[in-house]
Amino acid sequence: MTDTQATEAAAIPSSTPADVREPLLKVTGLTRHFPIKGGLLRRQTGAVRAVDGIDFTVNAGETLGVVGESGCGKSTMGRLVTRLDEPTGGKIEFEGTDITHLGVGAMRPLRRDIQMIFQDPYSSLNPRHTVGTIVGAPFKLQDAVPEGGLKKAVQDLLELCGLSPEHYNRYPHEFSGGQRQRIGIARALALRPKMIVADEPVSALDVSIQAQVVNLLDDLQRELGLTYLIIAHDLSVVRHVSDRVAVMYLGKVVEIADRDSLYSGPMHPYTNALMSAVPVPDPRRRQQGGRERILLKGDVPSPINPPSGCRFRTRCWKAQDVCAAQEPPLATLKTGHQVACHFPERSEGNE
Amino acid sequence: MTDLNKTAADAVQDAPRNPAPAGDPFLSVRDLRVHFDTDDGLVRSVDGVSFDLHKGRTLGIVGESGSGKSVTSLAIMGLHRSKRAGITGEIRLDGEDLIAAGPDRVRQLRGRELAMIFQDPLTAMHPYYTVGQQIVEAYRVHHPQASKKQARARAVEMLDRVGIPQPDRRVDDYPHQFSGGMRQRAMIAMALVNDPSLLIADEPTTALDVTVQAQILDLIRDLQAEFGSAVIIITHDLGVVAELADDILVMYGGKCIERGPAETLFDAPEHPYTWGLLGSMPRLDRELQERLVPVKGTPPSLINVPSGCAFHPRCPYADLTGGRSSSELPVLTEAAPGHHAACHLPVAERHRIFAEEIAPRL
């Protein structure tokens, strides 16, 4: 049963001619409001607007990096896209199929195609299961019988992810953080998904191990033609892994652009501030004082009562009256940069 | 007020770049060892670390998890339980040996002369007391003659100093009512309430977002310039130490493997592990590399530390030392003025490898 559904799902994109690069994932107006209940009758008194209307696409074979500070809604967005959470509004299309409100059962065949890698390699692996059980679980859940048997398939996956096939019978506590993250990656790859959503895949790892896992993700993408949606707060890691980058602030996407054009010429003031805040491992810069850093004052406003108009205006040094009155749309500039700002930086030539 | 932003370029410019001062160091650590006896064996968390720190200067201690950097700082603060930890060596603060001094004496100093900023302000602050009460307590312990009113005024003053808006109102808030960045500011206020001469910041910004991190790093830098205290900053982030530290100490497997002034350590690192760290981090200030160069393998177990140089199983150049790497413990030797490294590779050879193979990749 599941097999036929899976082939049907796979047949949809091939029936439409591959004229333009059909986006693998298309998100329009996605929102997620978490209700706040209060009062005697537990009525809804407000909502945390975690994700508040975002649009983006991910093309097959590319990596979209999503950056933002904590609380900007990037993880919620990841959970919505993988349908671990129910969107309040908007639309998610995967390979042209609307998956926004699919139930658990209807979603199951699609789970083969969309997998997730989690941040914390300590809590995302069941401590009572062996590595073999953990990595083999996707096959069992999907009733899939791999060629050459389950054990062989799991061992191949372990090898693919830089672990030894002999690790099959070991438990998670016998591994270091980096190795555990590899186990999580092996599990995500088990059913040969098309897309992997990775939520902070390396932030819990040491620097020297981070590079190993980043390179592994790179190799796997090249080898298996994977599409990644990588959510991270570390701008330098995102620059390294992404083809395109989306910057989020308070539940909104404020800028999306090609990696190179975003990092060489950020247009949204927030992106600019975010990048200038990254500490640079070069003491001479500090000494020369040649580095211009924009210090943002204060904290991110509450997503319960976001500021009117542009959400960044309360901390923005360019804010004017129009910013409070009117919300800037995510507009495409001639460079292909999409930016939601009334007064984007470096935009003199764009008007 | 909050919508005003400033560029910190001018603040960066007048950051003190004082040369290494002469005279007795304020803090002097000699051959510090901290061992823990566990059921699995003796854990050598810190195994012979020495360094000096003068007033007004900042030392950055860098290392991966399990390299012993936090254990070192807890030993200086006297926060290891004496039954569990075997501490030997010397920690001299202003000439007084803290290891030989009893726990009562260290308790007198802690909070007044020595203060610490912890990584996670949510777990480091008591959720049951207001921020003000906690700062007042820290003040009154060391100023018993101060009245409650004076102590509260002092708490408000400190909150104001670390940049908390409306400090006279926020002083009565509980930690959960503060945002992450504000909690870290409140903790800095608590650490500085008695004007300590030595401030230890253990991963002070790891739990924070980059924009808040930049604010906190600036704050620590300003406060140090103002109070002239000695600062130890412990972190795994080379970017953070480059922003703050005058001198840097790199730890690996419980030992100091490289120590030197910040500029030379970043410009001409001597130890292959430091090369590995610099090569494995993606950097925004450089051209994009096709691939990162990770350090192969994993950090060592502190129970079975590899023989000889603890880094040798992961070192790509270990076979150039004729087997000494795996049999003989390298000692810290001066490779350049003030710059020490513990590596068996001959200095000339190291410089050749760095210039030819490492530097072009960084």
XYZ file of C-alpha atoms in Angstrom:
713
model
C 0.000 0.000 0.000
C 2.597 2.494 1.052
C 4.714 1.516 -1.898
C 2.040 2.368 -4.419
C 1.420 5.698 -2.755
C 5.085 6.453 -2.817
C 5.367 5.712 -6.500
C 2.342 7.863 -7.182
C 3.887 10.711 -5.287
C 7.099 10.246 -7.191
C 5.243 10.121 -10.481
C 3.710 13.565 -10.134
C 6.774 15.664 -10.872
C 7.949 13.438 -13.706
C 4.590 13.832 -15.462
C 5.041 17.594 -15.577
C 7.777 18.429 -18.077
C 11.002 19.584 -16.501
C 10.955 22.930 -18.261
C 12.116 25.278 -15.551
C 13.678 24.047 -12.357
C 10.573 23.056 -10.488
C 11.034 23.955 -6.848
C 11.121 20.887 -4.639
C 9.596 22.789 -1.764
C 7.418 25.839 -2.065
C 6.179 27.717 0.963
C 3.647 30.529 0.663
C 2.341 32.712 3.449
C 3.216 30.128 6.078
C 2.094 31.075 9.580
C 2.127 29.408 12.937
C 0.547 31.157 15.889
C 0.724 29.442 19.244
C -2.380 30.365 21.234
C -2.027 31.883 24.681
C -4.898 30.934 26.907
C -5.911 32.803 29.987
C -8.738 33.758 32.249
C -11.240 31.546 33.986
C -12.553 29.895 30.855
C -9.130 29.349 29.309
C -10.139 31.375 26.323
C -7.515 32.413 23.863
C -6.236 35.819 24.883
C -3.420 36.207 22.436
C -0.967 34.379 20.267
C 2.746 33.961 19.932
C 3.317 34.743 16.297
C 6.256 32.409 15.901
C 6.082 32.232 12.134
C 4.064 35.010 10.607
C 3.687 34.730 6.881
C 6.816 33.596 5.121
C 7.411 32.676 1.492
C 10.365 30.855 0.040
C 11.228 28.038 -2.304
C 13.909 25.411 -2.237
C 15.024 24.036 -5.583
C 16.045 20.443 -6.033
C 19.707 19.848 -5.335
C 20.402 23.156 -3.644
C 20.947 24.158 -0.055
C 18.915 26.909 1.500
C 20.386 28.205 4.727
C 18.103 29.902 7.222
C 19.708 32.195 9.797
C 18.312 34.279 12.576
C 18.598 34.845 16.289
C 16.885 32.677 18.847
C 13.161 33.243 18.867
C 12.958 34.338 15.257
C 10.898 31.297 14.333
C 13.447 29.412 12.286
C 13.082 26.140 14.166
C 9.284 26.374 14.122
C 9.527 26.886 10.397
C 11.619 23.709 10.124
C 9.050 21.756 12.100
C 6.234 23.068 9.920
C 7.982 22.169 6.699
C 8.568 18.626 7.929
C 4.983 18.644 9.176
C 5.932 17.832 12.723
C 3.700 20.740 13.590
C 0.427 21.958 12.124
C 0.553 25.328 10.343
C -2.046 27.951 11.293
C -2.165 29.213 7.763
C -0.407 29.320 4.437
C 0.596 26.575 2.097
C 3.441 24.091 1.866
C 3.944 22.315 -1.422
C 6.387 19.486 -1.809
C 7.002 18.409 -5.400
C 3.820 20.196 -6.373
C 1.690 18.339 -3.810
C -0.029 20.397 -1.152
C 1.050 18.883 2.152
C -0.146 21.704 4.393
C -2.890 19.820 6.151
C -2.102 16.175 5.481
C -2.806 13.900 8.421
C -0.298 11.607 10.041
C -1.279 8.680 7.834
C -1.282 10.626 4.598
C 2.049 12.144 5.509
C 3.715 8.792 6.144
C 4.669 7.934 2.560
C 6.146 11.404 2.220
C 8.340 10.861 5.251
C 10.561 8.830 2.949
C 11.299 11.969 1.024
C 11.612 14.503 3.819
C 13.861 13.701 6.728
C 15.272 15.683 9.578
C 18.582 16.004 11.399
C 18.320 17.388 14.907
C 20.512 19.717 16.874
C 21.307 17.754 19.970
C 22.908 14.390 19.250
C 22.451 13.434 22.884
C 18.684 13.699 23.150
C 17.769 12.714 19.598
C 18.972 9.104 19.924
C 17.162 6.640 22.162
C 19.723 5.572 24.790
C 18.163 2.114 25.113
C 18.430 1.217 21.453
C 21.507 0.000 19.658
C 22.841 1.892 16.690
C 21.524 -0.896 14.488
C 17.986 -0.440 15.793
C 18.168 3.339 15.547
C 19.428 3.466 11.987
C 17.230 0.534 10.950
C 14.051 2.053 12.395
C 13.052 3.971 9.245
C 13.026 0.711 7.245
C 10.800 -0.975 9.811
C 8.427 1.988 10.071
C 8.023 2.135 6.320
C 7.853 -1.643 5.849
C 10.697 -1.295 3.445
C 12.913 -4.290 2.867
C 16.285 -3.127 1.662
C 18.249 -5.191 -0.827
C 20.675 -7.520 0.883
C 18.845 -7.378 4.197
C 18.398 -4.835 6.934
C 21.709 -5.355 8.675
C 23.687 -4.957 5.499
C 21.792 -1.766 4.632
C 22.412 -0.271 8.062
C 26.093 -1.131 7.940
C 26.391 0.469 4.517
C 24.761 3.610 5.883
C 27.140 3.688 8.835
C 30.062 3.427 6.479
C 28.655 6.148 4.256
C 28.572 8.447 7.253
C 32.117 7.703 8.331
C 31.356 5.196 11.073
C 32.515 1.622 11.249
C 30.070 -1.220 10.414
C 31.180 -2.852 13.676
C 29.337 -0.103 15.555
C 26.085 -1.902 14.705
C 25.562 -3.399 18.152
C 26.781 -0.504 20.260
C 24.704 1.965 22.240
C 24.679 5.752 21.795
C 26.529 6.432 25.056
C 29.599 4.724 23.655
C 30.007 7.451 21.070
C 31.271 11.007 21.112
C 29.081 13.940 20.101
C 30.407 14.042 16.552
C 29.887 10.312 16.078
C 26.366 10.561 17.445
C 25.575 13.279 14.987
C 26.802 10.915 12.263
C 24.395 8.271 13.558
C 21.572 10.804 13.310
C 22.617 11.594 9.761
C 22.754 7.887 8.846
C 19.223 7.481 10.169
C 18.008 10.450 8.139
C 19.574 9.005 5.007
C 18.194 5.492 5.444
C 15.279 5.840 3.045
C 17.206 7.894 0.507
C 15.184 11.069 1.067
C 15.024 13.880 -1.432
C 15.170 16.613 1.124
C 16.772 16.898 4.537
C 15.845 19.576 7.031
C 18.732 20.045 9.439
C 18.066 22.141 12.517
C 21.369 23.414 13.907
C 23.216 20.268 12.805
C 26.637 21.300 14.106
C 26.049 23.833 16.851
C 26.425 21.283 19.659
C 29.786 20.054 18.350
C 33.353 21.159 18.981
C 35.037 23.274 16.337
C 37.304 20.545 15.021
C 34.390 18.105 14.828
C 32.062 20.694 13.293
C 34.232 20.811 10.217
C 34.071 17.013 9.870
C 30.270 17.020 9.931
C 30.006 20.008 7.578
C 32.251 18.210 5.098
C 30.206 15.023 5.492
C 26.982 16.874 4.686
C 28.735 18.343 1.663
C 29.915 14.953 0.394
C 26.521 13.348 0.893
C 24.822 16.093 -1.038
C 27.178 15.631 -3.949
C 26.934 11.850 -3.848
C 23.210 11.433 -3.329
C 21.894 14.627 -4.912
C 20.228 15.758 -1.697
C 18.402 19.008 -1.125
C 19.089 20.660 2.203
C 17.235 23.157 4.292
C 19.779 24.050 6.941
C 18.692 26.086 9.924
C 21.501 27.608 11.964
C 22.434 30.667 13.925
C 26.103 30.587 12.968
C 26.530 32.856 9.966
C 29.915 31.505 9.001
C 28.698 27.902 8.951
C 25.664 28.897 6.891
C 27.853 30.740 4.439
C 29.952 27.656 4.043
C 27.146 25.205 3.356
C 24.444 27.199 1.546
C 23.694 28.126 -2.035
C 21.052 30.603 -1.002
C 20.437 32.151 2.390
C 17.263 33.417 4.066
C 17.479 35.734 7.060
C 14.625 35.672 9.542
C 13.617 38.206 12.156
C 10.593 37.883 14.468
C 8.710 35.369 12.367
C 9.365 37.033 9.038
C 11.870 36.515 6.291
C 13.619 39.859 5.873
C 16.049 38.932 3.144
C 16.711 36.061 0.753
C 19.540 36.037 -1.720
C 22.346 34.067 -3.241
C 25.003 33.230 -0.756
C 27.650 35.363 -2.409
C 25.556 38.435 -2.969
C 24.080 38.244 0.515
C 27.429 38.017 2.242
C 29.192 40.531 0.042
C 26.366 43.051 0.057
C 23.672 42.532 2.664
C 20.783 44.888 1.944
C 18.552 44.641 4.978
C 19.879 46.658 7.914
C 19.290 43.677 10.175
C 21.391 41.362 8.013
C 24.065 44.006 8.001
C 24.049 44.292 11.778
C 23.992 40.534 12.205
C 27.045 40.095 10.038
C 28.996 42.875 11.604
C 28.414 41.327 15.028
C 30.168 38.064 14.196
C 33.482 38.050 16.018
C 36.386 37.712 13.643
C 39.359 35.585 14.682
C 41.884 38.260 13.897
C 43.191 40.367 16.791
C 44.751 42.879 14.401
C 41.390 44.081 13.267
C 40.555 45.111 16.781
C 43.888 46.834 17.103
C 43.537 48.808 13.913
C 39.941 49.585 14.697
C 39.322 49.198 11.005
C 36.264 47.149 11.587
C 32.958 48.868 11.555
C 30.572 47.175 13.859
C 26.935 48.015 14.181
C 25.814 47.469 17.715
C 22.118 46.810 17.980
C 20.557 48.237 21.097
C 18.153 46.309 23.225
C 16.518 42.993 22.616
C 14.283 41.392 20.059
C 10.686 42.523 20.748
C 8.154 39.971 21.895
C 6.485 37.931 19.140
C 3.222 38.305 21.053
C 3.010 42.004 20.258
C 5.327 42.547 17.328
C 5.906 46.180 16.334
C 3.600 47.585 13.684
C 4.890 47.942 10.166
C 8.443 46.761 9.826
C 9.307 44.561 12.770
C 12.873 45.650 12.886
C 12.071 49.353 13.107
C 12.404 49.543 16.899
C 16.085 48.701 16.625
C 16.809 50.101 13.197
C 18.892 53.236 12.768
C 17.235 54.064 9.466
C 13.667 53.855 10.707
C 11.280 56.609 9.629
C 7.568 57.179 9.949
C 6.704 55.003 6.992
C 8.371 52.021 8.690
C 5.861 52.121 11.534
C 2.873 52.648 9.290
C 3.491 50.221 6.500
C 4.949 46.768 6.460
C 7.600 46.463 3.767
C 6.901 43.572 1.375
C 9.595 41.087 0.444
C 10.445 42.700 -2.874
C 12.767 41.387 -5.538
C 15.435 43.842 -6.556
C 17.201 43.719 -9.873
C 20.112 41.792 -8.417
C 17.793 38.930 -7.562
C 18.016 39.959 -3.946
C 14.705 39.712 -2.132
C 14.552 42.155 0.728
C 11.778 43.435 2.966
C 12.837 46.979 3.772
C 11.708 50.477 2.846
C 15.252 51.750 2.806
C 17.515 48.878 1.815
C 21.250 49.422 2.037
C 23.332 49.810 -1.105
C 20.183 50.294 -3.148
C 21.017 53.616 -4.801
C 21.127 52.048 -8.234
C 17.908 50.133 -7.792
C 15.362 52.898 -7.889
C 16.478 55.409 23.391
C 16.419 51.864 22.227
C 16.255 52.698 18.549
C 19.563 54.500 18.738
C 22.433 52.417 17.533
C 26.078 53.277 17.360
C 28.974 51.920 15.460
C 31.574 50.620 17.814
C 34.515 51.362 15.597
C 35.687 54.153 17.874
C 35.178 52.024 20.963
C 37.329 49.365 19.351
C 39.997 51.867 18.501
C 40.828 52.823 22.040
C 40.865 49.219 23.263
C 43.984 48.924 25.397
C 46.838 47.289 23.578
C 49.265 47.552 26.423
C 52.533 45.700 26.099
C 53.303 42.960 28.607
C 53.967 44.785 31.856
C 56.960 44.065 34.001
C 56.779 43.342 37.717
C 55.082 40.603 39.642
C 52.020 39.134 38.018
C 48.740 39.500 39.854
C 47.811 35.887 39.293
C 50.433 33.244 38.912
C 49.547 29.607 38.294
C 52.330 27.033 38.477
C 52.061 23.394 37.472
C 48.387 23.195 38.352
C 47.002 19.661 38.362
C 43.416 18.703 39.031
C 42.711 14.991 39.091
C 39.427 13.281 39.838
C 39.323 9.753 41.147
C 36.412 7.962 39.512
C 35.278 4.343 39.234
C 36.694 4.223 35.720
C 40.102 5.481 36.736
C 41.912 8.690 37.458
C 40.691 11.551 35.277
C 43.530 13.977 34.660
C 41.401 16.979 33.797
C 44.191 19.491 34.243
C 47.701 18.169 34.106
C 50.401 20.731 34.656
C 49.220 24.161 33.551
C 51.215 27.322 34.272
C 50.565 30.925 33.379
C 50.850 34.479 34.653
C 48.342 37.271 34.441
C 48.907 40.959 35.185
C 46.289 43.463 36.276
C 44.536 45.168 33.427
C 45.224 42.346 31.016
C 43.036 39.664 29.530
C 44.008 36.054 29.122
C 42.000 33.892 26.762
C 41.915 30.165 27.428
C 40.844 28.240 24.336
C 40.114 24.568 23.963
C 37.500 22.017 23.029
C 35.127 20.429 25.484
C 37.041 18.251 27.902
C 40.325 20.060 27.435
C 40.316 21.197 31.063
C 39.686 24.884 30.614
C 36.675 25.134 32.886
C 38.251 22.871 35.504
C 41.201 25.259 35.596
C 38.929 28.201 36.248
C 36.975 26.382 38.952
C 40.269 25.482 40.640
C 41.275 29.150 40.721
C 37.913 30.027 42.210
C 38.275 27.240 44.776
C 35.029 25.695 43.653
C 36.122 22.064 43.475
C 34.951 19.916 46.312
C 38.134 18.937 48.076
C 37.057 15.351 48.688
C 36.547 14.639 45.025
C 39.320 16.574 43.405
C 43.036 16.196 43.955
C 44.516 19.629 43.358
C 48.253 20.193 43.389
C 50.476 23.006 42.235
C 50.365 26.669 43.054
C 47.817 29.383 42.447
C 49.203 32.690 43.690
C 46.860 35.637 43.820
C 48.772 38.768 44.671
C 51.432 36.570 46.272
C 49.052 34.476 48.354
C 48.823 30.777 47.553
C 45.166 29.846 47.233
C 45.714 26.091 47.276
C 47.616 26.230 50.562
C 45.107 28.675 52.042
C 42.134 27.063 53.724
C 38.640 27.056 52.275
C 37.616 29.781 54.736
C 40.220 32.144 53.401
C 39.230 31.373 49.802
C 35.622 32.031 50.714
C 36.589 35.482 51.947
C 38.312 36.214 48.677
C 35.691 34.708 46.424
C 33.195 37.289 45.345
C 35.415 40.119 46.540
C 38.790 39.619 44.916
C 37.797 36.814 42.545
C 34.535 36.785 40.674
C 33.114 34.627 37.988
C 30.636 34.958 35.151
C 29.070 31.657 34.207
C 27.935 30.429 30.854
C 24.257 29.976 31.397
C 22.723 32.835 33.369
C 19.417 31.032 33.720
C 20.893 28.196 35.753
C 23.456 30.370 37.509
C 20.819 32.656 39.019
C 18.360 31.544 41.613
C 14.863 31.554 40.126
C 13.232 32.130 43.502
C 14.865 35.447 44.387
C 14.708 38.721 42.544
C 17.778 39.818 40.660
C 18.177 42.653 43.143
C 18.101 40.364 46.164
C 20.849 38.241 44.674
C 23.085 41.200 43.937
C 22.399 42.660 47.384
C 23.377 39.368 48.979
C 26.637 39.248 47.065
C 27.378 42.787 48.243
C 26.422 42.425 51.887
C 28.393 39.221 52.393
C 31.538 41.212 51.816
C 30.295 44.511 53.211
C 28.574 43.497 56.452
C 28.490 47.086 57.674
C 26.427 48.227 54.688
C 22.745 48.813 55.334
C 20.056 47.223 53.213
C 19.326 50.563 51.674
C 22.936 51.150 50.709
C 23.231 47.660 49.287
C 20.119 48.147 47.202
C 21.396 51.460 45.912
C 24.604 49.701 44.980
C 22.660 46.978 43.136
C 20.731 49.582 41.162
C 23.951 51.403 40.375
C 25.552 48.194 39.083
C 22.533 47.285 36.948
C 22.668 50.760 35.484
C 26.378 50.390 34.843
C 25.918 47.197 32.832
C 23.250 48.828 30.703
C 19.952 47.549 32.020
C 17.200 50.070 31.272
C 15.166 51.410 34.224
C 17.420 49.687 36.776
C 15.426 50.979 39.755
C 12.408 49.054 38.497
C 14.130 46.013 37.038
C 15.986 45.404 40.283
C 12.799 43.856 41.672
C 12.277 41.523 38.715
C 12.916 37.822 38.822
C 15.488 36.242 36.520
C 12.800 34.770 34.271
C 11.505 38.253 33.540
C 14.840 39.154 31.980
C 15.847 38.205 28.453
C 18.981 36.103 27.937
C 21.192 39.085 27.221
C 19.849 41.021 30.204
C 20.375 38.064 32.501
C 23.970 37.866 31.390
C 24.287 41.596 32.099
C 22.742 41.099 35.526
C 25.220 38.335 36.240
C 28.081 40.592 35.223
C 26.665 43.215 37.570
C 26.614 40.642 40.352
C 30.199 39.582 39.648
C 31.432 43.166 39.632
C 29.498 44.441 42.638
C 32.532 44.143 44.921
C 35.072 45.485 42.395
C 36.983 42.205 42.018
C 40.598 42.311 40.898
C 40.260 39.082 38.963
C 37.257 38.291 36.826
C 36.845 34.865 35.254
C 34.320 34.587 32.446
C 33.577 30.989 31.517
C 32.002 30.932 28.050
C 30.203 34.197 28.848
C 28.545 34.507 25.458
C 28.095 30.941 24.250
C 24.395 30.867 25.085
C 23.745 34.229 23.450
C 22.928 35.401 19.958
C 25.621 37.157 17.955
C 24.131 40.606 18.271
C 23.828 40.212 22.035
C 27.267 38.610 22.157
C 28.725 41.719 20.564
C 27.052 43.856 23.236
C 28.345 41.697 26.086
C 31.903 41.526 24.729
C 31.913 45.303 24.434
C 30.622 45.585 27.969
C 33.330 43.324 29.381
C 35.964 45.297 27.494
C 34.650 48.652 28.742
C 34.348 47.479 32.320
C 37.861 46.137 32.302
C 39.203 49.413 30.989
C 37.304 51.185 33.749
C 38.171 48.945 36.695
C 41.595 47.746 35.558
C 40.978 44.214 36.735
C 42.609 41.097 35.385
C 40.284 39.020 33.213
C 40.387 35.381 32.191
C 38.037 34.531 29.372
C 37.385 30.888 28.686
C 35.846 29.932 25.387
C 35.948 27.537 22.479
C 35.334 30.381 20.039
C 38.523 31.752 18.541
C 36.588 34.772 17.336
C 35.666 35.748 20.876
C 39.229 35.515 22.198
C 40.503 37.490 19.241
C 38.082 40.254 20.217
C 39.106 40.393 23.857
C 42.338 38.692 24.819
C 45.837 40.142 25.079
C 47.359 36.715 25.601
C 46.036 33.332 24.614
C 46.545 29.905 26.075
C 45.494 26.873 24.047
C 44.626 23.745 25.993
C 44.434 20.194 24.762
C 43.977 17.052 26.839
C 44.461 18.907 30.141
C 47.703 20.536 29.122
C 48.695 23.889 27.783
C 50.083 23.220 24.319
C 50.602 26.781 23.171
C 50.742 30.154 24.848
C 51.541 33.572 23.482
C 50.409 37.096 22.663
C 47.157 37.187 20.716
C 48.625 38.692 17.541
C 51.448 36.220 17.129
C 49.233 33.318 18.072
C 46.834 34.126 15.260
C 49.487 35.250 12.768
C 52.061 32.576 13.381
C 50.587 29.737 15.420
C 53.180 27.158 16.347
C 51.282 24.032 17.303
C 49.659 21.706 14.750
C 46.526 21.581 16.928
C 46.177 25.354 16.758
C 46.592 25.109 12.992
C 43.837 22.527 12.992
C 41.508 24.738 15.004
C 42.096 27.707 12.746
C 41.676 25.584 9.625
C 38.474 23.931 10.721
C 36.473 27.061 11.381
C 34.658 28.753 8.533
C 35.470 32.458 8.559
C 33.469 35.408 7.358
C 36.540 37.564 6.880
C 38.127 35.280 4.314
C 37.381 34.087 0.835
C 35.125 31.075 0.871
C 37.045 27.826 0.893
C 35.767 24.900 -1.089
C 36.238 22.608 1.884
C 37.044 22.981 5.526
C 40.069 21.158 6.825
C 38.919 19.322 9.930
C 41.153 17.832 12.567
C 40.728 14.101 12.101
C 39.682 11.905 15.005
C 38.198 12.970 18.312
C 39.521 14.645 21.469
C 41.291 12.208 23.813
C 39.873 10.541 26.863
C 41.313 12.097 29.985
C 41.576 8.701 31.655
C 43.755 7.162 28.982
C 45.591 10.162 27.654
C 47.688 9.117 24.644
C 51.336 8.589 25.506
C 53.852 11.244 24.570
C 52.155 14.202 22.959
C 48.425 13.885 23.627
C 47.718 15.227 20.162
C 49.854 12.714 18.270
C 47.027 10.341 17.180
C 45.347 13.274 15.428
C 48.461 15.097 14.282
C 49.221 14.933 10.549
C 52.892 15.651 11.229
C 53.484 13.155 14.024
C 55.625 10.910 11.824
C 58.087 13.723 11.177
C 59.429 13.536 14.721
C 61.025 10.112 14.493
C 58.637 8.500 16.958
C 59.206 11.029 19.728
C 55.611 12.211 19.508
C 54.265 8.937 20.800
C 56.933 8.237 23.401
C 58.113 11.513 24.854
C 56.118 14.276 26.481
C 56.826 17.569 24.720
C 57.547 20.524 26.989
C 56.605 24.133 26.406
C 59.546 25.860 24.773
C 59.882 29.403 23.564
C 59.550 29.497 19.795
C 59.360 33.269 19.446
C 59.657 35.982 22.110
C 56.892 35.333 24.630
C 55.392 32.607 22.479
C 55.667 29.041 23.782
C 54.585 25.780 22.220
C 54.823 22.145 23.240
C 55.693 20.275 20.069
C 58.501 17.933 19.065
C 58.753 19.319 15.560
C 61.877 21.465 15.228
C 60.984 25.141 15.163
C 62.395 25.683 11.688
C 60.437 22.722 10.369
C 57.260 24.014 11.974
C 57.718 27.416 10.415
C 58.297 25.801 7.042
C 55.145 23.661 7.295
C 53.085 26.618 8.467
C 54.311 28.889 5.703
C 54.019 26.327 2.930
C 51.001 24.245 3.840
C 48.902 25.920 6.489
C 48.996 29.669 5.921
C 47.749 29.550 2.298
C 44.674 27.628 3.428
C 43.723 29.889 6.299
